[in-house]
XYZ file of C-alpha atoms in Angstrom:
357
model
C 91.860 92.208 57.593
C 90.300 95.515 58.593
C 88.419 97.931 56.327
C 86.250 96.142 53.768
C 83.944 98.983 52.648
C 84.296 102.779 52.476
C 81.737 105.224 51.118
C 82.175 108.989 50.905
C 81.797 111.893 48.473
C 82.570 110.612 44.987
C 84.058 107.475 46.539
C 82.614 104.007 46.859
C 84.917 101.061 47.524
C 84.565 97.472 48.669
C 87.412 95.041 49.289
C 87.738 92.771 46.212
C 89.068 89.870 48.309
C 86.015 90.048 50.561
C 83.260 90.642 48.015
C 84.512 89.571 44.565
C 86.543 86.433 45.245
C 85.186 83.231 43.613
C 85.076 81.674 47.086
C 83.082 84.527 48.611
C 79.482 84.016 49.665
C 77.777 87.338 50.231
C 74.973 85.645 52.142
C 77.302 84.897 55.060
C 77.305 87.072 58.172
C 79.954 89.422 59.471
C 79.700 88.278 63.082
C 82.380 90.638 64.383
C 83.153 94.129 63.143
C 82.513 97.868 63.269
C 80.664 100.576 61.384
C 82.329 103.995 61.519
C 80.396 107.096 60.472
C 81.239 110.796 60.615
C 78.599 113.468 60.220
C 77.864 117.111 60.831
C 74.961 117.898 63.084
C 72.040 119.648 61.435
C 72.351 123.445 61.895
C 68.546 123.645 61.849
C 68.201 121.089 64.635
C 66.188 118.748 62.405
C 66.073 114.946 62.822
C 68.672 113.239 60.644
C 68.472 109.766 59.150
C 72.213 109.292 58.979
C 72.160 105.857 57.372
C 69.223 103.623 56.510
C 68.698 100.428 54.531
C 65.849 97.945 54.200
C 65.508 94.662 52.271
C 62.874 91.954 51.898
C 64.785 88.967 50.446
C 65.853 86.310 51.281
C 64.288 87.466 54.570
C 63.450 90.917 55.990
C 66.372 92.906 57.367
C 67.029 96.569 58.077
C 69.426 99.097 59.558
C 68.589 102.629 60.711
C 70.898 105.135 62.409
C 69.298 108.456 63.365
C 70.313 111.648 65.170
C 67.418 113.120 67.162
C 67.243 116.811 68.189
C 68.020 117.200 71.858
C 71.049 114.954 71.813
C 70.199 111.320 71.057
C 71.492 108.722 68.603
C 69.057 105.892 67.827
C 70.218 102.644 66.212
C 67.711 100.013 65.054
C 68.699 96.759 63.305
C 66.781 93.651 62.342
C 67.445 90.227 60.811
C 64.250 88.282 60.262
C 62.312 88.389 63.542
C 65.382 89.451 65.549
C 65.048 93.209 66.257
C 67.731 95.266 68.000
C 67.257 98.793 69.369
C 69.598 101.033 71.333
C 69.742 104.725 72.216
C 72.763 106.854 73.093
C 72.217 110.222 74.790
C 75.013 112.764 74.579
C 75.480 116.267 76.032
C 74.561 119.107 73.696
C 76.062 121.962 75.695
C 79.358 121.868 73.792
C 79.526 123.225 70.260
C 80.755 120.662 67.762
C 81.176 120.692 64.018
C 81.588 116.960 63.450
C 80.763 113.866 65.433
C 82.147 110.371 64.889
C 79.992 107.336 65.611
C 81.485 103.879 66.010
C 79.225 100.869 66.378
C 81.072 97.627 67.123
C 79.658 94.151 67.672
C 80.669 90.577 68.408
C 77.689 88.306 67.875
C 79.271 85.202 69.352
C 80.281 87.095 72.493
C 76.770 88.630 72.572
C 78.252 92.097 72.873
C 77.861 95.512 71.247
C 79.085 99.063 71.810
C 78.002 102.435 70.428
C 80.405 105.345 70.871
C 80.140 109.027 69.984
C 83.293 111.136 69.767
C 84.037 114.720 68.807
C 87.269 114.726 66.782
C 88.106 118.330 67.684
C 87.953 117.593 71.418
C 88.446 114.809 73.945
C 84.711 114.318 74.512
C 83.437 110.743 74.338
C 80.112 109.079 75.140
C 79.906 105.270 75.284
C 76.971 102.875 75.510
C 77.331 99.100 75.875
C 74.376 97.585 74.061
C 72.290 94.400 74.154
C 73.446 91.663 71.743
C 72.978 93.011 68.183
C 72.235 90.863 65.117
C 75.101 90.469 62.620
C 75.240 92.166 59.244
C 75.176 90.109 56.077
C 77.978 90.800 53.603
C 75.361 91.438 50.924
C 73.896 94.204 53.122
C 77.317 95.857 53.447
C 77.839 95.613 49.681
C 74.446 97.183 48.992
C 74.996 100.008 51.494
C 78.254 100.894 49.746
C 77.674 100.126 46.080
C 73.933 100.630 45.524
C 73.093 104.177 46.600
C 69.594 103.920 45.144
C 68.736 101.329 47.802
C 69.925 103.257 50.845
C 69.302 106.592 52.523
C 72.224 108.772 53.658
C 71.822 112.263 55.108
C 73.497 115.090 53.191
C 75.491 115.997 56.310
C 77.168 112.552 56.514
C 80.833 112.865 55.541
C 81.457 109.143 55.066
C 80.866 105.722 56.520
C 83.073 102.640 56.567
C 82.886 99.013 57.693
C 85.686 97.047 59.351
C 86.093 93.396 60.261
C 87.648 94.442 63.593
C 86.453 95.962 66.834
C 87.762 99.431 66.037
C 89.379 101.365 68.902
C 87.954 104.579 70.308
C 89.608 107.267 72.386
C 93.006 108.938 71.850
C 94.025 108.692 68.201
C 97.413 108.976 66.458
C 97.689 111.872 64.031
C 101.119 111.892 62.351
C 102.205 109.940 59.284
C 105.187 107.644 59.552
C 107.718 109.865 57.773
C 107.310 112.959 60.001
C 110.845 113.804 61.265
C 111.102 113.989 65.063
C 114.013 115.648 66.895
C 116.016 113.231 69.072
C 119.407 113.587 70.798
C 120.837 111.639 67.849
C 119.271 113.920 65.228
C 115.975 113.819 63.350
C 114.375 110.393 63.012
C 111.233 109.321 61.174
C 108.357 108.803 63.578
C 107.854 105.145 62.645
C 111.414 104.376 63.754
C 110.759 105.463 67.327
C 109.949 102.825 69.923
C 109.369 102.534 73.649
C 112.490 103.547 75.563
C 113.842 105.921 72.893
C 114.238 109.587 73.797
C 113.025 112.676 71.964
C 113.676 116.411 72.269
C 110.590 118.362 73.332
C 109.728 122.027 73.002
C 109.692 122.925 76.699
C 111.027 119.983 78.745
C 114.176 118.982 76.914
C 114.859 115.268 76.456
C 112.111 112.864 77.590
C 111.516 109.120 77.073
C 108.973 107.560 74.742
C 106.584 105.570 76.947
C 104.588 103.901 74.172
C 103.806 104.143 70.459
C 100.421 103.731 68.758
C 99.460 103.182 65.123
C 96.175 102.942 63.262
C 94.958 102.630 59.664
C 91.805 104.677 59.019
C 89.760 105.908 56.034
C 91.411 109.013 54.557
C 88.191 111.012 54.863
C 86.463 113.432 57.218
C 88.375 114.068 60.428
C 91.037 111.630 59.195
C 91.540 113.372 55.822
C 95.302 114.046 55.676
C 96.658 117.593 55.642
C 100.004 118.427 54.057
C 101.841 121.171 55.973
C 104.194 122.856 53.537
C 107.740 124.041 53.903
C 109.006 126.678 54.618
C 106.006 127.673 56.778
C 106.725 127.317 60.510
C 110.370 126.561 59.753
C 109.661 123.225 58.097
C 112.554 121.992 55.968
C 110.230 119.566 54.185
C 106.510 118.993 53.882
C 104.878 116.797 56.502
C 101.477 115.078 56.424
C 99.280 115.005 59.530
C 95.665 114.483 60.576
C 93.364 117.538 60.413
C 93.117 117.988 64.187
C 96.827 117.572 64.871
C 97.818 120.766 66.677
C 101.034 122.727 66.364
C 102.452 124.635 69.332
C 103.739 127.917 67.926
C 105.630 130.635 69.776
C 107.952 133.480 68.865
C 107.902 137.220 68.342
C 105.064 137.106 65.778
C 102.834 135.249 68.232
C 103.568 137.700 71.040
C 103.023 140.701 68.748
C 99.776 139.505 67.115
C 98.135 137.594 69.971
C 99.911 138.841 73.092
C 100.760 135.285 74.176
C 103.935 133.270 74.555
C 102.559 130.405 72.444
C 99.346 129.322 70.733
C 97.862 126.104 69.346
C 97.123 125.806 65.637
C 95.063 122.836 64.321
C 96.441 121.729 60.969
C 93.014 121.960 59.321
C 92.848 125.666 60.236
C 95.871 126.304 58.005
C 94.372 124.835 54.838
C 94.388 127.656 52.304
C 96.474 126.258 49.425
C 99.653 127.932 50.732
C 100.638 126.933 54.268
C 98.658 123.707 54.048
C 96.454 121.706 51.708
C 94.442 118.524 51.865
C 96.313 115.418 50.735
C 93.768 113.558 48.613
C 93.986 110.465 46.450
C 94.305 107.950 49.290
C 91.730 105.346 50.304
C 93.203 104.851 53.782
C 96.018 106.433 55.781
C 98.208 105.060 58.558
C 98.753 107.422 61.472
C 101.239 107.015 64.333
C 101.967 108.865 67.553
C 104.098 108.613 70.689
C 103.077 108.785 74.333
C 105.283 111.041 76.475
C 105.295 111.591 80.263
C 103.749 115.053 80.303
C 102.037 115.525 76.924
C 105.094 117.451 75.756
C 105.289 118.920 72.246
C 107.547 117.063 69.833
C 109.912 119.109 67.691
C 109.977 118.928 63.901
C 112.087 121.808 62.526
C 110.920 125.013 64.291
C 107.423 123.719 64.952
C 106.268 122.000 68.114
C 103.724 119.235 67.490
C 101.477 117.924 70.246
C 102.153 114.346 71.275
C 99.395 111.905 72.226
C 97.062 113.289 74.901
C 95.501 110.701 77.232
C 94.145 112.799 80.089
C 93.104 110.513 82.963
C 92.455 107.493 80.769
C 94.289 105.175 83.160
C 91.533 105.714 85.769
C 88.804 104.281 83.516
C 89.387 100.582 82.900
C 86.620 100.216 80.295
C 87.730 103.215 78.230
C 91.343 102.079 78.434
C 90.407 98.599 77.223
C 88.521 100.110 74.253
C 91.469 102.284 73.200
C 94.695 101.839 71.259
C 96.507 101.887 74.605
C 94.954 98.663 75.899
C 98.310 96.861 75.438
C 100.321 99.554 77.223
C 101.352 98.516 80.756
C 99.242 100.570 83.174
C 102.325 101.488 85.211
C 103.622 103.348 82.132
C 100.441 105.335 81.587
C 100.797 108.947 82.756
C 98.048 111.435 83.548
C 98.046 114.445 81.252
C 96.874 118.001 81.764
C 96.219 120.498 78.973
C 98.711 123.377 78.824
C 95.963 125.984 78.453
C 97.222 127.586 75.247
C 94.797 129.596 73.106
C 93.579 127.624 70.092
C 93.586 129.839 66.999
C 90.573 130.155 64.767
C 91.132 129.467 61.036
C 91.527 133.127 59.969
C 93.935 133.750 62.877
C 95.970 130.688 61.894
C 96.310 131.929 58.312
C 97.436 135.378 59.501
C 100.107 133.736 61.651
C 101.261 131.427 58.858
C 101.694 134.346 56.480
C 103.560 136.357 59.134
C 105.914 133.454 59.842
C 106.664 132.957 56.135
C 107.273 136.644 55.406
């Protein structure tokens, strides 16, 4: 099992098997799991109570997650007389629109971890915490289904609860059916495996070193984007994560931007023509492949960035916390960014219209 509760705009869901089964006792504890929350930072620099809940029966318990001006996340939890407090400082020099917080715990292992990530970049701040108290299932149900008994900041995009220690770090960003160019023709992404070869935009044929997959809430920085044919030479629509970036070159790029190629985040193309949000899903399963040099995969005339891992192999703790923990370390490459210009949303729309003309 994984996601058991998801709460976002006009959406509130709990897993029926977990909460509504005749055998379920909501007074039992979730001793191992994760809370995932995405939020915008306050443009006014005000303190934000991202998520808060307090109860008195059958014993006192509370949860409070706050963002403090100056770059701190404060998490306070209690169960009876057991009080847990941790603080995560993060750099504020980089502009960010959205931050993703993941709090994971394993009560029996007496372990906790609070992580802040910026979905539009590779930035990550991690704090191992003292042993946190577990959450009661009734608390999770109330947080999700009884909005009158909780406090959620207006800038929070969604929050979700999982029964697993959710991974952090490099994330997959393509849905399973995206066609990938191989020497044998186009193949759906989910049919590729370690040892297969793919055709890349700049380096020809290269091997697939590893594949990763993850099911996530279809909200916030995971909210799927449908890229529409015939824009960018697509023969069919494809569905990707918002921050999946396309590598686009050609005469239009050179004429408009004076560069050989540029990067276009899928979310920057959302205008109802070249791309649109793919709604109606509770969760979405994303996949991606790891290549030797962070080459761009080919789908029709568009290059799509493969999984970027940077120097992850040099940090044992971050590697262990990621989706690549099962990848043999001798297969892990070190990646360097190509240095392409990343287009702003209005620039991306101009390019999409020029390519479709």
